[in-house]
GROMACS .gro file of C-alpha atoms in nm:
model
  190
    1VAL     CA    1  -6.577  14.962  -4.047
    2PRO     CA    2  -6.344  14.651  -3.990
    3ASP     CA    3  -6.005  14.822  -3.911
    4GLU     CA    4  -6.172  15.094  -3.705
    5GLY     CA    5  -6.028  15.120  -3.359
    6ARG     CA    6  -6.249  15.194  -3.046
    7GLN     CA    7  -6.176  15.559  -3.010
    8GLU     CA    8  -6.262  15.603  -3.367
    9LYS     CA    9  -6.586  15.414  -3.361
   10ILE     CA   10  -6.709  15.633  -3.054
   11GLU     CA   11  -6.628  15.954  -3.253
   12ARG     CA   12  -6.801  15.829  -3.565
   13LEU     CA   13  -7.101  15.715  -3.354
   14GLN     CA   14  -7.109  16.061  -3.167
   15ARG     CA   15  -7.112  16.236  -3.534
   16THR     CA   16  -7.404  16.002  -3.663
   17PRO     CA   17  -7.759  16.140  -3.640
   18ILE     CA   18  -7.987  15.883  -3.451
   19GLU     CA   19  -8.192  15.836  -3.770
   20GLN     CA   20  -7.895  15.682  -3.929
   21LYS     CA   21  -7.824  15.434  -3.641
   22GLU     CA   22  -7.943  15.086  -3.572
   23SER     CA   23  -8.078  15.209  -3.244
   24PHE     CA   24  -8.342  15.427  -3.433
   25LYS     CA   25  -8.563  15.119  -3.426
   26TRP     CA   26  -8.639  15.198  -3.050
   27LEU     CA   27  -8.784  15.522  -3.133
   28CYS     CA   28  -8.971  15.377  -3.409
   29ALA     CA   29  -9.107  15.103  -3.176
   30SER     CA   30  -9.212  15.370  -2.912
   31ARG     CA   31  -9.387  15.564  -3.192
   32ASP     CA   32  -9.567  15.241  -3.312
   33ALA     CA   33  -9.671  15.153  -2.957
   34ARG     CA   34  -9.826  15.497  -2.927
   35GLN     CA   35 -10.020  15.476  -3.243
   36HIS     CA   36 -10.155  15.154  -3.159
   37THR     CA   37 -10.270  15.217  -2.796
   38PRO     CA   38 -10.611  15.245  -2.725
   39PRO     CA   39 -10.732  15.568  -2.539
   40GLY     CA   40 -10.710  15.523  -2.147
   41CYS     CA   41 -10.440  15.239  -2.196
   42LYS     CA   42 -10.114  15.289  -2.041
   43VAL     CA   43  -9.814  15.117  -2.219
   44VAL     CA   44  -9.466  15.078  -2.030
   45MET     CA   45  -9.171  15.003  -2.243
   46LEU     CA   46  -8.953  14.733  -2.120
   47CYS     CA   47  -8.613  14.731  -2.295
   48ASP     CA   48  -8.291  14.549  -2.252
   49ARG     CA   49  -7.949  14.761  -2.301
   50GLU     CA   50  -8.032  14.808  -2.662
   51GLY     CA   51  -8.303  15.033  -2.572
   52ASP     CA   52  -8.086  15.271  -2.349
   53VAL     CA   53  -8.061  15.544  -2.616
   54TYR     CA   54  -8.073  15.902  -2.493
   55GLU     CA   55  -8.302  16.015  -2.787
   56HIS     CA   56  -8.533  15.729  -2.709
   57LEU     CA   57  -8.553  15.852  -2.331
   58LEU     CA   58  -8.635  16.227  -2.455
   59GLU     CA   59  -8.904  16.097  -2.698
   60LEU     CA   60  -9.057  15.877  -2.423
   61ARG     CA   61  -9.060  16.199  -2.194
   62GLU     CA   62  -9.197  16.409  -2.448
   63HIS     CA   63  -9.480  16.176  -2.519
   64ARG     CA   64  -9.545  16.063  -2.165
   65GLY     CA   65  -9.443  15.715  -2.250
   66SER     CA   66  -9.339  15.519  -1.949
   67TYR     CA   67  -9.041  15.294  -1.950
   68VAL     CA   68  -8.815  15.045  -1.758
   69ILE     CA   69  -8.490  15.030  -1.942
   70ARG     CA   70  -8.167  14.832  -1.840
   71ALA     CA   71  -7.884  15.067  -1.859
   72ARG     CA   72  -7.625  14.992  -2.144
   73CYS     CA   73  -7.338  15.211  -1.964
   74ASP     CA   74  -7.276  15.407  -1.667
   75ARG     CA   75  -7.405  15.748  -1.778
   76VAL     CA   76  -7.272  16.093  -1.666
   77LEU     CA   77  -7.479  16.267  -1.411
   78ALA     CA   78  -7.541  16.632  -1.323
   79PRO     CA   79  -7.337  16.643  -1.012
   80GLU     CA   80  -7.503  16.939  -0.876
   81GLU     CA   81  -7.830  16.770  -0.875
   82ASN     CA   82  -7.715  16.415  -0.769
   83GLU     CA   83  -7.546  16.488  -0.409
   84GLY     CA   84  -7.201  16.500  -0.568
   85SER     CA   85  -7.232  16.165  -0.780
   86GLU     CA   86  -7.088  16.170  -1.103
   87ARG     CA   87  -7.209  15.845  -1.267
   88MET     CA   88  -7.536  15.620  -1.217
   89ARG     CA   89  -7.360  15.328  -1.046
   90GLU     CA   90  -7.179  15.585  -0.798
   91ALA     CA   91  -7.536  15.724  -0.704
   92LEU     CA   92  -7.666  15.381  -0.643
   93ALA     CA   93  -7.368  15.269  -0.443
   94ALA     CA   94  -7.458  15.565  -0.197
   95ALA     CA   95  -7.825  15.482  -0.191
   96GLU     CA   96  -7.976  15.241   0.113
   97GLU     CA   97  -8.049  14.864   0.029
   98LEU     CA   98  -8.411  14.867   0.054
   99GLY     CA   99  -8.441  14.478   0.080
  100THR     CA  100  -8.335  14.154  -0.106
  101MET     CA  101  -8.552  13.935  -0.343
  102GLU     CA  102  -8.509  13.638  -0.570
  103VAL     CA  103  -8.514  13.681  -0.958
  104THR     CA  104  -8.495  13.409  -1.219
  105VAL     CA  105  -8.191  13.466  -1.463
  106PRO     CA  106  -8.305  13.328  -1.780
  107GLY     CA  107  -8.091  13.082  -1.969
  108ASN     CA  108  -7.916  13.124  -2.297
  109GLY     CA  109  -7.675  12.939  -2.498
  110LYS     CA  110  -7.395  13.000  -2.247
  111ARG     CA  111  -7.574  12.960  -1.906
  112LYS     CA  112  -7.848  12.750  -1.756
  113THR     CA  113  -8.173  12.918  -1.603
  114ARG     CA  114  -8.100  12.997  -1.228
  115THR     CA  115  -8.234  13.184  -0.928
  116ALA     CA  116  -8.026  13.475  -0.785
  117THR     CA  117  -8.086  13.675  -0.456
  118VAL     CA  118  -8.022  14.037  -0.540
  119GLY     CA  119  -8.014  14.355  -0.325
  120ILE     CA  120  -8.237  14.645  -0.419
  121LYS     CA  121  -8.134  15.010  -0.417
  122VAL     CA  122  -8.311  15.324  -0.555
  123ALA     CA  123  -8.188  15.673  -0.638
  124ARG     CA  124  -8.354  15.946  -0.815
  125VAL     CA  125  -8.079  16.121  -1.064
  126THR     CA  126  -8.051  16.360  -1.353
  127LEU     CA  127  -7.855  16.249  -1.648
  128LYS     CA  128  -7.641  16.458  -1.868
  129PRO     CA  129  -7.690  16.431  -2.249
  130PRO     CA  130  -7.411  16.232  -2.421
  131GLN     CA  131  -7.137  16.394  -2.617
  132ARG     CA  132  -7.259  16.452  -2.991
  133ARG     CA  133  -7.054  16.616  -3.282
  134GLY     CA  134  -7.117  16.729  -3.619
  135GLN     CA  135  -7.472  16.650  -3.757
  136ALA     CA  136  -7.569  16.441  -3.453
  137LYS     CA  137  -7.495  16.740  -3.225
  138ASP     CA  138  -7.723  16.968  -3.440
  139ALA     CA  139  -8.016  16.713  -3.439
  140CYS     CA  140  -7.989  16.624  -3.060
  141SER     CA  141  -8.127  16.790  -2.767
  142SER     CA  142  -7.894  16.901  -2.500
  143GLU     CA  143  -8.161  16.860  -2.221
  144ASP     CA  144  -8.107  16.686  -1.891
  145ILE     CA  145  -8.338  16.407  -1.811
  146THR     CA  146  -8.442  16.309  -1.441
  147VAL     CA  147  -8.492  15.942  -1.386
  148ARG     CA  148  -8.522  15.692  -1.117
  149LEU     CA  149  -8.275  15.422  -1.095
  150VAL     CA  150  -8.344  15.084  -0.964
  151GLY     CA  151  -8.037  14.878  -0.881
  152ALA     CA  152  -8.048  14.498  -0.841
  153THR     CA  153  -7.708  14.357  -0.730
  154GLU     CA  154  -7.663  13.991  -0.679
  155THR     CA  155  -7.579  13.918  -0.297
  156SER     CA  156  -7.549  13.545  -0.330
  157SER     CA  157  -7.250  13.368  -0.505
  158PRO     CA  158  -7.317  13.314  -0.878
  159PRO     CA  159  -7.228  12.958  -1.024
  160GLN     CA  160  -6.871  12.917  -1.109
  161GLY     CA  161  -6.764  13.102  -1.444
  162GLU     CA  162  -7.072  13.316  -1.437
  163ALA     CA  163  -7.081  13.702  -1.367
  164ALA     CA  164  -7.283  13.817  -1.076
  165ILE     CA  165  -7.613  13.995  -1.156
  166SER     CA  166  -7.579  14.372  -1.146
  167TRP     CA  167  -7.860  14.538  -1.319
  168VAL     CA  168  -7.915  14.923  -1.338
  169LEU     CA  169  -8.270  14.991  -1.463
  170LEU     CA  170  -8.395  15.342  -1.565
  171THR     CA  171  -8.752  15.445  -1.514
  172ASP     CA  172  -8.989  15.732  -1.508
  173LEU     CA  173  -9.216  15.559  -1.303
  174ARG     CA  174  -9.250  15.644  -0.918
  175VAL     CA  175  -9.042  15.418  -0.711
  176PRO     CA  176  -9.154  15.521  -0.347
  177ASP     CA  177  -9.065  15.190  -0.169
  178PHE     CA  178  -8.918  14.838  -0.185
  179GLU     CA  179  -9.246  14.697  -0.327
  180ALA     CA  180  -9.263  14.928  -0.614
  181ALA     CA  181  -8.878  14.863  -0.695
  182LYS     CA  182  -8.929  14.482  -0.687
  183GLU     CA  183  -9.222  14.519  -0.935
  184LYS     CA  184  -8.968  14.696  -1.174
  185VAL     CA  185  -8.720  14.423  -1.130
  186LEU     CA  186  -8.969  14.155  -1.179
  187TRP     CA  187  -9.101  14.329  -1.504
  188TYR     CA  188  -8.736  14.349  -1.634
  189SER     CA  189  -8.661  13.991  -1.540
  190GLN     CA  190  -8.931  13.817  -1.703
   0.00000   0.00000   0.00000
């Protein structure tokens, strides 16, 4: 809708059922992967920000699908279960840095491939479901989802004109220590 303002777009998307959104492709991809995975094999869905769709997280949880997904937005948390933190980035800011590592930041049309040093933090949080309206509210679950966050924030200075790396990764996988957190960041960065 060309003349639609930001607030109108948000409200329209809140009313639209997931099956009518472009992001439904992530649920379809998860279902397809499940159908074509041989017994005994484990699949981990690696997704960029487009894959950060609440219904996708619910579906993965329901079918025991594992994932590492870069967060698209700073989701609202259930504060009573997150030591008072109201948003994901706030929970990560309060976490202790486990260590640093180097990651390769792939180039694209606007930037060259480069190496960045990032600090790694981990937090276990409970996400509140997003606001839904109309048909979308009827079709969407209102369940909270508990996930682990892996934060990778650039500690070195990025090249002039480039933003510092600040990734928030959502995962259902265990992240008990620095090595496990590094593994998730490496998976995402490749």
